[in-house]
mmCIF file of N, CA, C and O in Angstrom:
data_model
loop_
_atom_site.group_PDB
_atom_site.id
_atom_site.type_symbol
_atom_site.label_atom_id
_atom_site.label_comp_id
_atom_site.label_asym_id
_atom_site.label_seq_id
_atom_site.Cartn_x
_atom_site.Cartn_y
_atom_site.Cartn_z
ATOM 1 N N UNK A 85 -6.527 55.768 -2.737
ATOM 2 C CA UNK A 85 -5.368 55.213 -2.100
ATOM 3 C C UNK A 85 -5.477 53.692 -1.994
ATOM 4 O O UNK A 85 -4.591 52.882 -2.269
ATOM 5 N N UNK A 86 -6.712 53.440 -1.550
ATOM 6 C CA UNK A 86 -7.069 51.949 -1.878
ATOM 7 C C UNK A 86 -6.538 51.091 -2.551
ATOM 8 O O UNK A 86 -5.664 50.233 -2.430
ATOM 9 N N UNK A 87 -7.355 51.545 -3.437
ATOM 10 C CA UNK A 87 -7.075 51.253 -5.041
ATOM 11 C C UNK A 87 -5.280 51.217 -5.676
ATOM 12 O O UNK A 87 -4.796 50.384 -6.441
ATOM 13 N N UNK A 88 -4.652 52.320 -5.094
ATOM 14 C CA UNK A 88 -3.210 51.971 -5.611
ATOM 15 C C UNK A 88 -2.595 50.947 -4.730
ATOM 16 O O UNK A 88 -1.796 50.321 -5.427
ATOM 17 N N UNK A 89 -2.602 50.528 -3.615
ATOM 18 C CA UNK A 89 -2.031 49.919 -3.201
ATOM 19 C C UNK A 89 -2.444 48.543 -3.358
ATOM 20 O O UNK A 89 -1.654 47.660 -3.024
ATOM 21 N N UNK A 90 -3.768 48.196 -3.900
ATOM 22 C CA UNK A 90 -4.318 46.931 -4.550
ATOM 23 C C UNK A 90 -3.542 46.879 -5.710
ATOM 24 O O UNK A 90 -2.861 45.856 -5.780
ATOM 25 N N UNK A 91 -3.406 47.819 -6.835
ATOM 26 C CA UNK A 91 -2.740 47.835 -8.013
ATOM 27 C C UNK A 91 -0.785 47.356 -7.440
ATOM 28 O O UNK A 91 -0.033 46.719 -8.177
ATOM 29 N N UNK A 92 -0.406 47.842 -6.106
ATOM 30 C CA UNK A 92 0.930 47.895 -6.075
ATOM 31 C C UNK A 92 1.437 46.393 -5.219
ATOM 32 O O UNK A 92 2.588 45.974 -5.341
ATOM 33 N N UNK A 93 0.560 45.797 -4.495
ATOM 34 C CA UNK A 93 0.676 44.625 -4.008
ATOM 35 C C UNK A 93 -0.348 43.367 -4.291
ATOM 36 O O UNK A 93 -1.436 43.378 -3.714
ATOM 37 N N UNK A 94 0.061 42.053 -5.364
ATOM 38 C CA UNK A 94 -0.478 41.413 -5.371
ATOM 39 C C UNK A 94 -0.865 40.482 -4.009
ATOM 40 O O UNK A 94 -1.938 39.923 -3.787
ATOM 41 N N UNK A 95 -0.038 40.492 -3.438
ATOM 42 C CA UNK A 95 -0.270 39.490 -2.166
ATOM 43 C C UNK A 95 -1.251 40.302 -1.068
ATOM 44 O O UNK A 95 -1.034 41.380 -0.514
ATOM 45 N N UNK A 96 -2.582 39.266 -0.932
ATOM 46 C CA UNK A 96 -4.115 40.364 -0.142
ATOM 47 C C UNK A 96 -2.902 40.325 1.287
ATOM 48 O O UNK A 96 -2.883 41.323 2.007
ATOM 49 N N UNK A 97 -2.197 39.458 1.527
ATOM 50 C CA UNK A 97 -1.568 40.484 2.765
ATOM 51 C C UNK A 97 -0.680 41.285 2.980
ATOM 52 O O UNK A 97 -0.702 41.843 4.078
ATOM 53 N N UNK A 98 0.180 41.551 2.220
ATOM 54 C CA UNK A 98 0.829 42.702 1.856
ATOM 55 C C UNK A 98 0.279 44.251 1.280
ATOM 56 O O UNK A 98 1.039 45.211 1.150
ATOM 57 N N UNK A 99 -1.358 44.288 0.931
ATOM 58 C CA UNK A 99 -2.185 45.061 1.196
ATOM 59 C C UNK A 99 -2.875 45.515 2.059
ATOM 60 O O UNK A 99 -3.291 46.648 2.303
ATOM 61 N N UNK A 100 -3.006 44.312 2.635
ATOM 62 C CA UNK A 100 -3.569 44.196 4.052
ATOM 63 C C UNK A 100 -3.049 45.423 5.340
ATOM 64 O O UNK A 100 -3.646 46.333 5.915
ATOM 65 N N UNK A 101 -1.615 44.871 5.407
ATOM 66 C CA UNK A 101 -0.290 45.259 5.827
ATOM 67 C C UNK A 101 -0.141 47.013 5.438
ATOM 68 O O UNK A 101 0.517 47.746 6.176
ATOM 69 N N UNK A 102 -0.625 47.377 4.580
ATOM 70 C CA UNK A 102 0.155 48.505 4.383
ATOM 71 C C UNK A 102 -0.988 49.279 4.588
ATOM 72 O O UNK A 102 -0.901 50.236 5.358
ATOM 73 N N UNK A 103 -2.247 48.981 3.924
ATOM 74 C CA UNK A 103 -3.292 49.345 4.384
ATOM 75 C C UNK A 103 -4.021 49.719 5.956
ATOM 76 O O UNK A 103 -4.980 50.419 6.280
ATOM 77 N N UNK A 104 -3.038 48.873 6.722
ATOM 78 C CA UNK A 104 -3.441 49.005 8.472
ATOM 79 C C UNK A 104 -2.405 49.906 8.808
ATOM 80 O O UNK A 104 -2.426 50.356 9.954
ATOM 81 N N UNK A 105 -1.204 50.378 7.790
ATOM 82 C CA UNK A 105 0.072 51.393 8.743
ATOM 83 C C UNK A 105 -0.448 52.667 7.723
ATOM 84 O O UNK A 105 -0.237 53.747 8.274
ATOM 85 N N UNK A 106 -0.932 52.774 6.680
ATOM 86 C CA UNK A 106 -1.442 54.185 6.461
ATOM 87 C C UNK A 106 -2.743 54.502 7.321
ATOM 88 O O UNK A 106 -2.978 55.696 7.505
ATOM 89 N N UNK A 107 -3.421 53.774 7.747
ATOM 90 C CA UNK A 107 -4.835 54.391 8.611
ATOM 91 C C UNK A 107 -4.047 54.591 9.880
ATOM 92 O O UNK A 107 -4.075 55.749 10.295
ATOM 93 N N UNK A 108 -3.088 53.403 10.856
ATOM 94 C CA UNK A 108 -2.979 53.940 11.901
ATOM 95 C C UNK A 108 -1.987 55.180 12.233
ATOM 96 O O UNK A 108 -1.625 55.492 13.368
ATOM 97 N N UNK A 109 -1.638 55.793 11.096
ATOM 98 C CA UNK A 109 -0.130 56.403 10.815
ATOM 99 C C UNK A 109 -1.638 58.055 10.804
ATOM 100 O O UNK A 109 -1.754 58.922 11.671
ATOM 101 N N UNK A 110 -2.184 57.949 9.976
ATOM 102 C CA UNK A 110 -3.479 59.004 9.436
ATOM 103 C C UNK A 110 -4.031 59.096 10.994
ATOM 104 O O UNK A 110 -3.729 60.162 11.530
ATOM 105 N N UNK A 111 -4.730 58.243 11.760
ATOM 106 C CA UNK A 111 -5.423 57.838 13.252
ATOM 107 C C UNK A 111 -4.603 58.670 13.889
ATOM 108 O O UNK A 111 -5.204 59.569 14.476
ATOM 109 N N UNK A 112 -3.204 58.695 14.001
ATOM 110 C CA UNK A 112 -2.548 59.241 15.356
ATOM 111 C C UNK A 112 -2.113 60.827 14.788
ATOM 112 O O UNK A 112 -2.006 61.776 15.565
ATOM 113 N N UNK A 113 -1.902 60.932 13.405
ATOM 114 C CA UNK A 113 -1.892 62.616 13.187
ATOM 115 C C UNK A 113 -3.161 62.744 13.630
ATOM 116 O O UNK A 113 -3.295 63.617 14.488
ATOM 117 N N UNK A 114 -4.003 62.235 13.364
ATOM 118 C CA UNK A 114 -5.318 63.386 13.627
ATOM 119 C C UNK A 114 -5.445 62.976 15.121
ATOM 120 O O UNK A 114 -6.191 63.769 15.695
ATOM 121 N N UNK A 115 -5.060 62.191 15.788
ATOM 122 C CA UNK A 115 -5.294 62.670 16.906
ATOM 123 C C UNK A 115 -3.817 63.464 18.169
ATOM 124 O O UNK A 115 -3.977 64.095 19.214
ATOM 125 N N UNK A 116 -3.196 63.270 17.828
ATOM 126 C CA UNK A 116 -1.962 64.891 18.112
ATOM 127 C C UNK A 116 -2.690 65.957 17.392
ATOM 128 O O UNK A 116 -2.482 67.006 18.002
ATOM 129 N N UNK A 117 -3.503 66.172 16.297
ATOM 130 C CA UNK A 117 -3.520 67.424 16.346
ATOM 131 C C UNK A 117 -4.872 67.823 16.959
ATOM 132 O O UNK A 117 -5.251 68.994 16.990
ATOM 133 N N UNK A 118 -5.600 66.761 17.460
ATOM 134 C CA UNK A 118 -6.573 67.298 18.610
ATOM 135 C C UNK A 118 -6.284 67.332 20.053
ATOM 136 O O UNK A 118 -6.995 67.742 20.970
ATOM 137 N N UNK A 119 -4.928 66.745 20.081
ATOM 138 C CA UNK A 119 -4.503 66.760 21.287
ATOM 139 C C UNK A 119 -4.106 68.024 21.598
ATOM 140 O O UNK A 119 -4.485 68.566 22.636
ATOM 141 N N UNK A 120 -3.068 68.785 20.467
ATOM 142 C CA UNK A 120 -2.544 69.881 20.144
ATOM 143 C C UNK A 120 -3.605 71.186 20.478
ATOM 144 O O UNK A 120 -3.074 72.198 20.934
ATOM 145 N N UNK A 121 -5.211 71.195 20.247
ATOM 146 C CA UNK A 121 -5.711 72.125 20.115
ATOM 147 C C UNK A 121 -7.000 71.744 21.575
ATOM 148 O O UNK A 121 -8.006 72.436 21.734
ATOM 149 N N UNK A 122 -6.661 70.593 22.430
ATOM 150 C CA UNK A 122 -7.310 70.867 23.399
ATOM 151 C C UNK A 122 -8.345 70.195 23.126
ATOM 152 O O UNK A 122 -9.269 70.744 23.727
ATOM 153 N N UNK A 123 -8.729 69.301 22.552
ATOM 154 C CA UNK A 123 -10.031 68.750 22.246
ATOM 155 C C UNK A 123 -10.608 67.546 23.144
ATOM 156 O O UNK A 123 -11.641 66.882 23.239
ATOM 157 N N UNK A 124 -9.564 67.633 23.641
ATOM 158 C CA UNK A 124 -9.667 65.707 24.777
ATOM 159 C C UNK A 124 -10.394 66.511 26.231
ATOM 160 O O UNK A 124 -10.031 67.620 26.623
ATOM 161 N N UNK A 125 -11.504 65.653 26.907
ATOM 162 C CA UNK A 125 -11.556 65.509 27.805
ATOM 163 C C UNK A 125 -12.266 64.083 28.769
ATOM 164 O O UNK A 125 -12.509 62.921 28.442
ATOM 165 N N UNK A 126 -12.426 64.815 30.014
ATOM 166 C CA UNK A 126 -12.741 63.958 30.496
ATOM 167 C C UNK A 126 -13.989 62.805 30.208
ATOM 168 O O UNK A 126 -14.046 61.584 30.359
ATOM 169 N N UNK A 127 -14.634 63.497 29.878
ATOM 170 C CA UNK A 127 -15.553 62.844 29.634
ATOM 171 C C UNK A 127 -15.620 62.494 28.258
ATOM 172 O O UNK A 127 -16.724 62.350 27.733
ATOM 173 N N UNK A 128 -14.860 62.382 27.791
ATOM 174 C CA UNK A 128 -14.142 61.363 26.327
ATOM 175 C C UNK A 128 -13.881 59.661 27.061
ATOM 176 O O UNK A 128 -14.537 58.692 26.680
ATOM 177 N N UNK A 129 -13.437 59.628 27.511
ATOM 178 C CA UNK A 129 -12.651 58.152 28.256
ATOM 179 C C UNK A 129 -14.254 57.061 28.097
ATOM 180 O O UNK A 129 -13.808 56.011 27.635
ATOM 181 N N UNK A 130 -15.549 56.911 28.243
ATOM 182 C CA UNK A 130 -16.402 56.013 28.438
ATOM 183 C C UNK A 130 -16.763 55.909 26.505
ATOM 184 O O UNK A 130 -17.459 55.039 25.982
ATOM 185 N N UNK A 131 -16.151 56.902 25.876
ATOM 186 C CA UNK A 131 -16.054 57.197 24.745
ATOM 187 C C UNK A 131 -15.279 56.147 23.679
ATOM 188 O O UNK A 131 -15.583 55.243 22.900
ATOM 189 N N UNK A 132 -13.950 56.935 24.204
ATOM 190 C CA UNK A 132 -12.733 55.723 24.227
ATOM 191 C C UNK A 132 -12.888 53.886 24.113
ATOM 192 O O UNK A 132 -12.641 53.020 23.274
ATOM 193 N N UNK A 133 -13.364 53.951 25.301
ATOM 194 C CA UNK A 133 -13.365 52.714 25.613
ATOM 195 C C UNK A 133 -13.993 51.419 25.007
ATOM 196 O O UNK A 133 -13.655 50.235 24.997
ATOM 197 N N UNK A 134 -15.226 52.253 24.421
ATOM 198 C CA UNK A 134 -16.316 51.530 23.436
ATOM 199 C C UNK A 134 -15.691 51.423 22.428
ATOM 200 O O UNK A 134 -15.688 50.349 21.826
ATOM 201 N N UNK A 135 -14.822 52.779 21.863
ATOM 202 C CA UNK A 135 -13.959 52.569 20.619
ATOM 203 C C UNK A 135 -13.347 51.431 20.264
ATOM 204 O O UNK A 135 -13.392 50.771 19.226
ATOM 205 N N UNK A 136 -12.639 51.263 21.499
ATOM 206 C CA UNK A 136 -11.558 50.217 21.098
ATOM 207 C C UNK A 136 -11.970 49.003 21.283
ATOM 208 O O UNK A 136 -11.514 48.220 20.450
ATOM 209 N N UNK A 137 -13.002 48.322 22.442
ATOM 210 C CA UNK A 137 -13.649 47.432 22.447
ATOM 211 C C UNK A 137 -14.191 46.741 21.064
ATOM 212 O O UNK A 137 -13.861 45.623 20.667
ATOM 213 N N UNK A 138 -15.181 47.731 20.350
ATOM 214 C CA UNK A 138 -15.296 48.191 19.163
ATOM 215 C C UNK A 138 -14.590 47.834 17.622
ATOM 216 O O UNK A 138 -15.037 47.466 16.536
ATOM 217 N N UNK A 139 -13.008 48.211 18.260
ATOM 218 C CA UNK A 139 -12.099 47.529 17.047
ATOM 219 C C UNK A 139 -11.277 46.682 17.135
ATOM 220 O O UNK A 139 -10.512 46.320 16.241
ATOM 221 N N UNK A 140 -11.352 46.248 18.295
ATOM 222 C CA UNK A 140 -11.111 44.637 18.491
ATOM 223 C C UNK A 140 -11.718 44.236 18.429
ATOM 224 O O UNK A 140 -11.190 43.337 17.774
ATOM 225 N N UNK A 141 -12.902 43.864 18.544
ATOM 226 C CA UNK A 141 -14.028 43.292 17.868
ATOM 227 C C UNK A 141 -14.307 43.130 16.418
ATOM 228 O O UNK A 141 -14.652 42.136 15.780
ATOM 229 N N UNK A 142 -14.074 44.340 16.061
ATOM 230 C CA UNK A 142 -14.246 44.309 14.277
ATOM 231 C C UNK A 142 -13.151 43.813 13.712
ATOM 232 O O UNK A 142 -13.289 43.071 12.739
ATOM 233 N N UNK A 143 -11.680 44.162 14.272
ATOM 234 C CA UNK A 143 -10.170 43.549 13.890
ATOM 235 C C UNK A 143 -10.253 41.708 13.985
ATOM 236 O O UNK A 143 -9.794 40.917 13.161
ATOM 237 N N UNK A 144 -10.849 41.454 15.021
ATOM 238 C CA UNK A 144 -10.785 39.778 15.227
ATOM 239 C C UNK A 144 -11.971 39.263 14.076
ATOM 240 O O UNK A 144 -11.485 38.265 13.543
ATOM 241 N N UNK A 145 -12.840 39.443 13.696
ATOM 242 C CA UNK A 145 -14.031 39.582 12.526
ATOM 243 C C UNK A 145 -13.392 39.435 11.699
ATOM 244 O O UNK A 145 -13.008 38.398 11.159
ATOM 245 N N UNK A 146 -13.118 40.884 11.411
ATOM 246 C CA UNK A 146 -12.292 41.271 9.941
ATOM 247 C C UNK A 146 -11.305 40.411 9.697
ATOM 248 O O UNK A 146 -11.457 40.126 8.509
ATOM 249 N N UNK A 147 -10.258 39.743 10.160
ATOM 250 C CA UNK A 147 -9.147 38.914 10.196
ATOM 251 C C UNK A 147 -9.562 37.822 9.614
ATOM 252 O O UNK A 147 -9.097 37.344 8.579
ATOM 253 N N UNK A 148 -10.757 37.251 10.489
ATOM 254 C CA UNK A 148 -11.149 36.040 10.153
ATOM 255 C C UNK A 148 -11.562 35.746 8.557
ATOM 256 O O UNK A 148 -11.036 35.062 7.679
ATOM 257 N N UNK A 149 -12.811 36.628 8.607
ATOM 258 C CA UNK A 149 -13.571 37.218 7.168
ATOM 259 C C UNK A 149 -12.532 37.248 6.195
ATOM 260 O O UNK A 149 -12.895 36.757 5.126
ATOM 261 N N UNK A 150 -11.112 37.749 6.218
ATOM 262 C CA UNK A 150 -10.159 38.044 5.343
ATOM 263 C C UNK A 150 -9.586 36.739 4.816
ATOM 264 O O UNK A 150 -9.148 36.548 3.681
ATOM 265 N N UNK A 151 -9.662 35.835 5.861
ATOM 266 C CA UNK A 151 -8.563 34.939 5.645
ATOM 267 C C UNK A 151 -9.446 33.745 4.590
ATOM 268 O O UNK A 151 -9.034 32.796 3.923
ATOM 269 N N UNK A 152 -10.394 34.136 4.744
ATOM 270 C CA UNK A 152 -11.450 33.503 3.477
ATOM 271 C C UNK A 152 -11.940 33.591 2.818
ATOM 272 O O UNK A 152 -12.836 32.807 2.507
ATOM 273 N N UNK A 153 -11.464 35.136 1.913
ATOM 274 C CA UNK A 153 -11.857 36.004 0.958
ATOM 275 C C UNK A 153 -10.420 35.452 -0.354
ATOM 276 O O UNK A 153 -9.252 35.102 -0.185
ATOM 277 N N UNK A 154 -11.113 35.589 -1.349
ATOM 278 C CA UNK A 154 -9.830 34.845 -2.597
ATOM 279 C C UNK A 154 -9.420 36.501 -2.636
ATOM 280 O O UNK A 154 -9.935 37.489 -2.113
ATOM 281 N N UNK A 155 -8.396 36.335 -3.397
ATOM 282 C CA UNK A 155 -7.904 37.578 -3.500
ATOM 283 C C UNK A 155 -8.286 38.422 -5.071
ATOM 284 O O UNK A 155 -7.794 39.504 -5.394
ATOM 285 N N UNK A 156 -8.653 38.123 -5.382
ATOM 286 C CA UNK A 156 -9.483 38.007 -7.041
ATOM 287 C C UNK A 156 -10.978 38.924 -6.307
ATOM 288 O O UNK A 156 -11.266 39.955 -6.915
ATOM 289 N N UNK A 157 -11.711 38.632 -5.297
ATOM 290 C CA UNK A 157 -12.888 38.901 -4.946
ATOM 291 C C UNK A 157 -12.339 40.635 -4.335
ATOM 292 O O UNK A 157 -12.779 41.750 -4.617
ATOM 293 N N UNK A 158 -11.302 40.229 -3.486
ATOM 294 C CA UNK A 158 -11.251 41.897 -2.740
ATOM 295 C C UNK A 158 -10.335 42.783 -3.928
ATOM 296 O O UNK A 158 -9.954 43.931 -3.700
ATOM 297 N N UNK A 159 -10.061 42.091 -5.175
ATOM 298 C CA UNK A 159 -10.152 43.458 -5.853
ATOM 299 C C UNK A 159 -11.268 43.498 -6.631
ATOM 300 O O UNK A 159 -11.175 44.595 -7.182
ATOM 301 N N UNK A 160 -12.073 43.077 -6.941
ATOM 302 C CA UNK A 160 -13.311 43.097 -7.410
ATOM 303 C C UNK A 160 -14.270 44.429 -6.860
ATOM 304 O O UNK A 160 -14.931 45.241 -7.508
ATOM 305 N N UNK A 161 -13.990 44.249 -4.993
ATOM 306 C CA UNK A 161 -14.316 45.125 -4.356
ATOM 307 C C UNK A 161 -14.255 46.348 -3.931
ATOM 308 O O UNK A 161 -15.041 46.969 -3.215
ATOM 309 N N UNK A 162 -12.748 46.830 -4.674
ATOM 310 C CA UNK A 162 -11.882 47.832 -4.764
ATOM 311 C C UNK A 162 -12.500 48.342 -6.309
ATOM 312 O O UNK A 162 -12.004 49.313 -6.882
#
């Protein structure tokens, strides 16, 4: 999937872009359907929390890292 959407958008942010609404679009089915079958509890939340700490952390990184990558290199990487 990667890979086609590198092939379908030359601009690294318009890959970027589409690349962050298929994972968070994929992220929230799978989590309705653990919501759906009871899988959440309480003691998930100290869980949670690291998560997201976690990917704001890696999102503010990653952003940066991106914005100084040629675009020639991240398909190289693909």
């Amino acid at each position: 999937m990667y890979f086609t959407f590198l092939m379908l958008y030359q601009d690294k942010y318009k890959y970027n872009a589409n690349l962050q609404v298929t994972v968070v679009i994929t992220s929230l089915f799978t989590l309705l359907l653990h919501g759906l079958n009871g899988d959440f509890d309480v003691s998930l939340f100290g869980y949670i929390l690291a998560g997201i700490l976690g990917v704001f952390l890696g999102t503010a990184l990653g952003l940066k890292w991106f914005e100084n990558l040629p675009a020639a290199f991240i398909k190289n990487l693909a």
